[in-house]
Amino acid sequence: MRAAVLHETGQDKLEVLDDVEAVGFGPGKVRLRIRATGLCHSDLSAMNGVLPQPAPFVPGHEGAGEVLDVGDGVTGLSAGDRVLVCWLPACGACASCKRGQTHLCLAGFMNAGTPNFKRPGGDVFGFAGTGTFTEEVVVGANCAVAIPDDVPFEIAALIGCGVTTGLGAAINTAQVEAGSSVAVIGCGGVGISAIQGARVQGAAQIVAVDPVASRREAALRFGATEAVSPDEFGDAKQRITAGEGFDYVFEVVGKSVTARTAYENTRRGGTLCVVGAGAMDDNFEVNMFELFFDEKRILPSMYGGGDVLRSYERAIALWRAGRIDLESMITHRVRLDGINDALDQMRTGESLRTCIEL
Ligand SMILES: [Zn+2]
Ligand SMILES: [Zn+2]
């Protein structure tokens, strides 16, 4: 079957191969036929080595499709079911899961060191233990979450990562208050989802900050009340908050420099919510005086915080009610052969989300 493979970390092109086999099927596992997968910035970060990931590997972790086969002991799923791929599955038994913080469950990461694929040349890993730039993949049953019939695969795929991450940051982690002022730094798919989350929560002002003009225009369509380039951000802060700083600033880039900008533009006592996935050698600095004196709350948010399955259900409910727009987030569509063009569109900021149809 066909899959897009990165041979070595640091390469910027994937090779679409037709000699890849999905492996690992057995008790507790399901075999999926992927139908749609989104391209998330974390796929690029795994390719260039910012996020740890053994190679060669099949990127992709934002996917949806149908169950082809279920292994022994799998309950609640059967062949033909429509599912989205959860790249951070909850074991249900660890201390984090018992607290309702299933996004902190580490059980899923244990799968990341086991190859999901093989080809005549040897083993091939799947990104984050999944790997969705492929026609088929075998995953643990808790990585396959059934979706209602009215949710298209491409919408389900987005909910599998970007939408859940951005919405959850605003709703679960920061708990944006009605009437507040919000700034979102970085307006790709996750940033746009954070903007939509802030709007759902009733924020009065939502300032989108992004160097790319097309993303600023998009942000306005999704609920930002204004959109500025990074060098206009200081003026916006003066104008909107009388220089005090925003009640909430979301950092959706994953770099210490933008996190520091976000910190400085958060008001005293306000909330900096760090959503971007950054590198292990990129350190964010705050001095001990400002940390104490300014009492800014620094809240990291991984995969939207909170209970992952509940976040999926909430995203579906908001989408169904027309309170969030997920269709318009898909700005590009390609087949698997067009994957390298899609990667380039993401690198330049041209796309919000590319849907790869399989
Ligand atoms: Zn767990
Ligand atoms: Zn992602």
Short mmCIF file of C-alpha atoms and ligand atoms in Angstrom, two decimals:
data_model
loop_
_atom_site.label_atom_id
_atom_site.label_comp_id
_atom_site.label_asym_id
_atom_site.label_seq_id
_atom_site.Cartn_x
_atom_site.Cartn_y
_atom_site.Cartn_z
CA MET A 1 0.00 0.00 0.00
CA ARG A 2 0.96 3.63 -0.37
CA ALA A 3 2.43 5.86 2.32
CA ALA A 4 4.59 8.99 2.46
CA VAL A 5 7.93 8.29 4.18
CA LEU A 6 10.64 10.54 5.59
CA HIS A 7 13.87 8.58 5.27
CA GLU A 8 16.06 10.71 7.56
CA THR A 9 15.43 13.46 10.09
CA GLY A 10 16.33 16.82 8.56
CA GLN A 11 15.19 16.02 5.02
CA ASP A 12 12.46 18.33 3.77
CA LYS A 13 10.79 16.04 1.24
CA LEU A 14 8.74 12.92 1.73
CA GLU A 15 8.82 10.01 -0.67
CA VAL A 16 5.48 8.46 -1.60
CA LEU A 17 6.11 4.72 -1.81
CA ASP A 18 3.81 1.84 -2.68
CA ASP A 19 5.75 -0.93 -0.95
CA VAL A 20 4.81 -0.05 2.64
CA GLU A 21 2.99 -2.49 4.90
CA ALA A 22 1.08 -1.62 8.09
CA VAL A 23 2.28 -3.98 10.83
CA GLY A 24 1.45 -4.85 14.43
CA PHE A 25 -2.12 -6.09 14.08
CA GLY A 26 -3.22 -8.37 16.91
CA PRO A 27 -5.06 -8.37 20.25
CA GLY A 28 -6.15 -4.90 21.34
CA LYS A 29 -5.33 -3.37 17.95
CA VAL A 30 -7.39 -2.05 15.05
CA ARG A 31 -6.51 -1.76 11.39
CA LEU A 32 -7.69 1.51 9.84
CA ARG A 33 -8.21 2.70 6.26
CA ILE A 34 -7.30 6.38 6.45
CA ARG A 35 -9.63 8.60 4.36
CA ALA A 36 -8.51 12.10 5.26
CA THR A 37 -5.57 13.54 7.11
CA GLY A 38 -4.59 17.08 7.93
CA LEU A 39 -1.12 18.50 7.83
CA CYS A 40 -0.18 19.86 11.25
CA HIS A 41 2.86 21.96 12.07
CA SER A 42 4.09 19.22 14.41
CA ASP A 43 4.63 17.02 11.34
CA LEU A 44 7.15 19.57 10.09
CA SER A 45 8.70 19.78 13.57
CA ALA A 46 9.18 16.01 13.64
CA MET A 47 10.69 16.08 10.15
CA ASN A 48 13.22 18.78 11.04
CA GLY A 49 14.08 17.29 14.44
CA VAL A 50 12.52 19.89 16.75
CA LEU A 51 10.23 17.16 18.11
CA PRO A 52 11.85 13.81 18.96
CA GLN A 53 10.84 11.05 16.56
CA PRO A 54 12.77 7.95 15.36
CA ALA A 55 13.27 7.71 11.57
CA PRO A 56 12.49 6.55 8.95
CA PHE A 57 8.90 7.39 9.64
CA VAL A 58 5.49 8.11 8.16
CA PRO A 59 4.42 11.57 9.38
CA GLY A 60 0.81 12.54 10.04
CA HIS A 61 -1.18 12.29 13.25
CA GLU A 62 -4.35 14.22 12.39
CA GLY A 63 -6.42 11.61 10.59
CA ALA A 64 -9.75 9.91 10.21
CA GLY A 65 -11.03 6.86 8.39
CA GLU A 66 -12.78 3.53 8.69
CA VAL A 67 -12.07 0.47 10.79
CA LEU A 68 -11.07 -2.45 8.55
CA ASP A 69 -10.47 -5.06 11.22
CA VAL A 70 -10.46 -5.35 15.01
CA GLY A 71 -8.15 -7.57 17.06
CA ASP A 72 -9.16 -9.91 19.88
CA GLY A 73 -10.34 -8.21 23.02
CA VAL A 74 -11.36 -4.95 21.33
CA THR A 75 -14.77 -3.83 22.49
CA GLY A 76 -16.94 -1.01 21.22
CA LEU A 77 -15.49 -0.94 17.69
CA SER A 78 -16.19 -3.07 14.66
CA ALA A 79 -15.29 -3.20 10.98
CA GLY A 80 -16.90 -0.36 9.05
CA ASP A 81 -17.00 2.08 11.98
CA ARG A 82 -15.99 5.65 11.18
CA VAL A 83 -13.28 6.92 13.54
CA LEU A 84 -10.82 9.70 14.12
CA VAL A 85 -7.24 8.97 15.14
CA CYS A 86 -6.29 10.03 18.66
CA TRP A 87 -2.49 10.36 18.75
CA LEU A 88 -2.51 10.71 22.54
CA PRO A 89 -4.68 7.82 23.70
CA ALA A 90 -5.71 7.50 27.31
CA CYS A 91 -4.98 4.26 29.15
CA GLY A 92 -7.79 5.00 31.61
CA ALA A 93 -5.84 3.55 34.54
CA CYS A 94 -2.90 5.84 35.34
CA ALA A 95 -2.95 8.68 37.85
CA SER A 96 -3.39 11.36 35.13
CA CYS A 97 -6.33 9.54 33.57
CA LYS A 98 -7.97 9.11 36.98
CA ARG A 99 -7.72 12.86 37.51
CA GLY A 100 -9.49 13.51 34.21
CA GLN A 101 -6.27 14.87 32.65
CA THR A 102 -6.12 12.24 29.94
CA HIS A 103 -3.98 14.56 27.78
CA LEU A 104 -1.14 13.90 30.25
CA CYS A 105 -1.38 10.11 29.98
CA LEU A 106 1.99 8.76 28.84
CA ALA A 107 0.76 5.32 27.81
CA GLY A 108 0.48 6.33 24.16
CA PHE A 109 4.09 7.44 24.00
CA MET A 110 5.16 3.91 24.85
CA ASN A 111 3.91 2.91 21.37
CA ALA A 112 6.02 5.56 19.68
CA GLY A 113 9.15 3.41 19.85
CA THR A 114 7.48 0.47 18.09
CA PRO A 115 7.44 0.52 14.26
CA ASN A 116 3.94 0.84 12.73
CA PHE A 117 5.13 -0.05 9.23
CA LYS A 118 7.69 -2.03 7.32
CA ARG A 119 8.98 -2.12 3.77
CA PRO A 120 11.56 -4.26 1.99
CA GLY A 121 14.28 -1.93 3.31
CA GLY A 122 13.31 -2.43 6.98
CA ASP A 123 11.17 -1.00 9.77
CA VAL A 124 9.36 2.32 9.43
CA PHE A 125 7.94 4.20 12.42
CA GLY A 126 4.72 6.17 12.56
CA PHE A 127 4.82 9.73 13.92
CA ALA A 128 3.67 9.83 17.55
CA GLY A 129 2.85 6.12 17.33
CA THR A 130 0.27 6.70 14.57
CA GLY A 131 1.42 7.96 11.13
CA THR A 132 -1.53 8.94 8.97
CA PHE A 133 0.04 9.86 5.60
CA THR A 134 -0.83 6.36 4.57
CA GLU A 135 -3.69 4.31 3.20
CA GLU A 136 -3.69 1.94 6.17
CA VAL A 137 -2.31 1.95 9.70
CA VAL A 138 -2.57 -0.35 12.72
CA VAL A 139 -3.06 1.42 16.06
CA GLY A 140 -4.15 0.55 19.59
CA ALA A 141 -7.94 0.44 19.91
CA ASN A 142 -7.89 3.49 22.19
CA CYS A 143 -6.32 5.51 19.34
CA ALA A 144 -9.50 4.99 17.27
CA VAL A 145 -12.42 7.08 18.49
CA ALA A 146 -15.82 6.53 16.88
CA ILE A 147 -17.37 9.62 15.29
CA PRO A 148 -21.03 10.33 14.48
CA ASP A 149 -22.20 9.74 10.89
CA ASP A 150 -22.75 13.44 10.19
CA VAL A 151 -19.09 14.35 10.79
CA PRO A 152 -17.14 14.20 7.49
CA PHE A 153 -13.72 12.54 7.63
CA GLU A 154 -11.91 15.79 6.83
CA ILE A 155 -13.62 17.55 9.75
CA ALA A 156 -12.97 14.63 12.09
CA ALA A 157 -9.29 14.69 11.09
CA LEU A 158 -8.95 18.34 12.14
CA ILE A 159 -10.61 17.58 15.46
CA GLY A 160 -7.98 14.88 15.95
CA CYS A 161 -5.30 17.51 16.59
CA GLY A 162 -5.38 21.18 15.59
CA VAL A 163 -8.94 22.04 16.51
CA THR A 164 -8.86 20.21 19.84
CA THR A 165 -5.52 21.82 20.71
CA GLY A 166 -6.59 25.41 19.97
CA LEU A 167 -10.15 25.26 21.25
CA GLY A 168 -9.08 23.46 24.40
CA ALA A 169 -6.38 26.04 25.14
CA ALA A 170 -9.04 28.78 25.26
CA ILE A 171 -11.81 26.75 26.90
CA ASN A 172 -10.10 24.18 29.16
CA THR A 173 -6.73 25.69 30.00
CA ALA A 174 -7.08 29.48 29.97
CA GLN A 175 -10.84 29.44 30.59
CA VAL A 176 -11.21 32.79 28.82
CA GLU A 177 -13.77 34.97 30.58
CA ALA A 178 -16.61 36.74 28.80
CA GLY A 179 -15.77 40.36 28.03
CA SER A 180 -12.00 39.89 28.25
CA SER A 181 -9.22 40.99 25.89
CA VAL A 182 -7.29 38.27 24.08
CA ALA A 183 -4.29 38.18 21.75
CA VAL A 184 -3.28 35.12 19.74
CA ILE A 185 0.30 34.99 18.41
CA GLY A 186 0.53 32.60 15.46
CA CYS A 187 -2.57 32.10 13.31
CA GLY A 188 -2.23 28.74 11.57
CA GLY A 189 -4.81 26.03 12.16
CA VAL A 190 -4.22 25.86 15.93
CA GLY A 191 -4.17 29.64 16.38
CA ILE A 192 -7.39 29.99 14.37
CA SER A 193 -8.94 27.36 16.64
CA ALA A 194 -7.81 29.31 19.72
CA ILE A 195 -9.45 32.41 18.22
CA GLN A 196 -12.66 30.46 17.70
CA GLY A 197 -12.45 29.17 21.27
CA ALA A 198 -11.98 32.69 22.63
CA ARG A 199 -14.99 33.84 20.60
CA VAL A 200 -17.13 30.97 21.92
CA GLN A 201 -16.11 31.97 25.45
CA GLY A 202 -17.30 35.53 24.81
CA ALA A 203 -14.04 37.49 24.60
CA ALA A 204 -14.71 41.15 23.76
CA GLN A 205 -11.47 41.78 21.86
CA ILE A 206 -9.46 39.18 20.01
CA VAL A 207 -6.28 40.40 18.36
CA ALA A 208 -4.65 38.05 15.87
CA VAL A 209 -0.87 38.49 15.49
CA ASP A 210 0.86 36.93 12.48
CA PRO A 211 3.51 38.04 9.97
CA VAL A 212 1.60 36.46 7.04
CA ALA A 213 -1.09 38.73 5.51
CA SER A 214 -3.30 35.86 4.31
CA ARG A 215 -3.40 34.43 7.83
CA ARG A 216 -4.34 37.81 9.28
CA GLU A 217 -7.20 38.03 6.78
CA ALA A 218 -8.29 34.50 7.69
CA ALA A 219 -8.19 35.30 11.40
CA LEU A 220 -10.72 38.11 10.88
CA ARG A 221 -13.12 35.67 9.22
CA PHE A 222 -12.89 33.30 12.19
CA GLY A 223 -13.66 35.83 14.91
CA ALA A 224 -10.60 38.02 15.49
CA THR A 225 -11.71 41.61 16.04
CA GLU A 226 -8.47 42.84 14.53
CA ALA A 227 -5.36 41.37 13.02
CA VAL A 228 -1.88 42.86 13.15
CA SER A 229 1.67 42.04 12.11
CA PRO A 230 4.15 41.39 14.96
CA ASP A 231 5.60 44.92 14.71
CA GLU A 232 2.12 46.43 15.12
CA PHE A 233 1.37 44.37 18.23
CA GLY A 234 2.74 46.97 20.68
CA ASP A 235 0.47 49.67 19.19
CA ALA A 236 -2.54 47.36 19.42
CA LYS A 237 -1.76 46.73 23.08
CA GLN A 238 -1.58 50.50 23.74
CA ARG A 239 -4.80 51.19 21.91
CA ILE A 240 -6.89 48.28 23.22
CA THR A 241 -5.64 47.88 26.78
CA ALA A 242 -4.30 51.39 27.48
CA GLY A 243 -0.86 49.82 27.68
CA GLU A 244 -1.75 47.49 30.51
CA GLY A 245 -1.56 44.30 28.46
CA PHE A 246 -4.10 41.70 27.42
CA ASP A 247 -6.08 39.56 29.85
CA TYR A 248 -4.98 36.48 27.88
CA VAL A 249 -2.18 35.98 25.37
CA PHE A 250 -1.89 32.68 23.50
CA GLU A 251 1.51 31.70 22.15
CA VAL A 252 0.87 29.34 19.24
CA VAL A 253 4.31 29.31 17.64
CA GLY A 254 6.46 27.25 20.00
CA LYS A 255 9.48 29.55 20.30
CA SER A 256 10.95 31.24 23.36
CA VAL A 257 11.13 34.59 21.55
CA THR A 258 7.38 34.64 20.83
CA ALA A 259 6.63 33.27 24.31
CA ARG A 260 8.60 36.19 25.75
CA THR A 261 6.65 38.64 23.54
CA ALA A 262 3.45 37.01 24.75
CA TYR A 263 4.58 37.32 28.38
CA GLU A 264 5.38 41.01 27.99
CA ASN A 265 2.01 41.72 26.37
CA THR A 266 0.04 39.94 29.10
CA ARG A 267 -1.31 42.27 31.78
CA ARG A 268 -0.21 41.89 35.39
CA GLY A 269 -2.35 39.12 36.82
CA GLY A 270 -3.31 38.02 33.31
CA THR A 271 -2.71 34.68 31.63
CA LEU A 272 -0.05 33.60 29.19
CA CYS A 273 -1.17 30.33 27.59
CA VAL A 274 1.64 28.48 25.79
CA VAL A 275 0.22 26.23 23.08
CA GLY A 276 3.09 25.96 20.58
CA ALA A 277 5.27 22.83 20.65
CA GLY A 278 8.88 23.93 20.92
CA ALA A 279 12.39 22.52 21.12
CA MET A 280 14.20 21.06 24.15
CA ASP A 281 17.14 23.48 23.81
CA ASP A 282 15.04 26.64 23.47
CA ASN A 283 14.71 28.13 26.95
CA PHE A 284 12.04 30.60 28.03
CA GLU A 285 13.33 33.08 30.61
CA VAL A 286 11.47 34.99 33.28
CA ASN A 287 13.32 36.71 36.10
CA MET A 288 12.35 35.97 39.68
CA PHE A 289 11.26 39.52 40.40
CA GLU A 290 8.81 39.83 37.51
CA LEU A 291 7.57 36.30 38.10
CA PHE A 292 6.61 37.25 41.66
CA PHE A 293 5.69 40.91 41.23
CA ASP A 294 3.62 40.76 38.04
CA GLU A 295 1.76 37.62 39.03
CA LYS A 296 1.19 36.60 35.45
CA ARG A 297 -0.15 33.10 35.20
CA ILE A 298 1.88 30.97 32.80
CA LEU A 299 -0.33 28.11 31.68
CA PRO A 300 1.04 25.59 29.18
CA SER A 301 -1.62 23.72 27.22
CA MET A 302 -0.87 20.40 25.57
CA TYR A 303 -3.47 18.95 23.20
CA GLY A 304 -6.07 21.33 24.62
CA GLY A 305 -5.73 20.23 28.25
CA GLY A 306 -8.41 18.30 30.09
CA ASP A 307 -10.22 15.17 29.00
CA VAL A 308 -9.45 14.48 25.35
CA LEU A 309 -12.63 12.54 24.49
CA ARG A 310 -14.78 15.20 26.09
CA SER A 311 -12.93 17.85 24.07
CA TYR A 312 -13.71 15.95 20.84
CA GLU A 313 -17.39 15.76 21.75
CA ARG A 314 -17.49 19.45 22.56
CA ALA A 315 -15.81 20.36 19.25
CA ILE A 316 -18.38 18.28 17.37
CA ALA A 317 -21.26 19.86 19.29
CA LEU A 318 -19.99 23.41 18.62
CA TRP A 319 -19.42 22.62 14.94
CA ARG A 320 -22.86 21.04 14.55
CA ALA A 321 -24.47 24.08 16.16
CA GLY A 322 -22.63 26.41 13.79
CA ARG A 323 -20.73 28.04 16.67
CA ILE A 324 -17.35 27.20 15.13
CA ASP A 325 -16.41 26.98 11.46
CA LEU A 326 -14.21 24.02 10.61
CA GLU A 327 -14.96 23.67 6.88
CA SER A 328 -13.33 27.02 6.05
CA MET A 329 -10.14 26.03 7.89
CA ILE A 330 -9.38 23.62 5.05
CA THR A 331 -7.75 25.97 2.54
CA HIS A 332 -5.99 23.35 0.40
CA ARG A 333 -6.71 19.79 -0.69
CA VAL A 334 -4.24 17.36 -2.21
CA ARG A 335 -3.86 13.66 -2.93
CA LEU A 336 -0.94 11.85 -1.33
CA ASP A 337 1.21 12.59 -4.41
CA GLY A 338 0.87 16.31 -3.69
CA ILE A 339 2.20 16.02 -0.14
CA ASN A 340 5.47 17.89 -0.79
CA ASP A 341 3.63 20.88 -2.29
CA ALA A 342 1.40 20.86 0.78
CA LEU A 343 4.46 20.90 3.07
CA ASP A 344 5.82 23.93 1.19
CA GLN A 345 2.47 25.74 1.51
CA MET A 346 2.58 25.15 5.25
CA ARG A 347 6.19 26.38 5.52
CA THR A 348 5.35 29.67 3.82
CA GLY A 349 2.16 30.13 5.83
CA GLU A 350 0.03 29.95 2.69
CA SER A 351 -2.27 27.23 4.06
CA LEU A 352 -4.30 27.09 7.26
CA ARG A 353 -4.94 23.40 6.92
CA THR A 354 -4.32 21.14 3.97
CA CYS A 355 -6.53 18.08 3.78
CA ILE A 356 -4.88 15.06 2.22
CA GLU A 357 -7.55 12.82 0.74
CA LEU A 358 -6.75 9.15 0.58
ZN ZN B 1 -3.45 7.00 31.47
ZN ZN B 2 -0.88 18.18 15.53
#
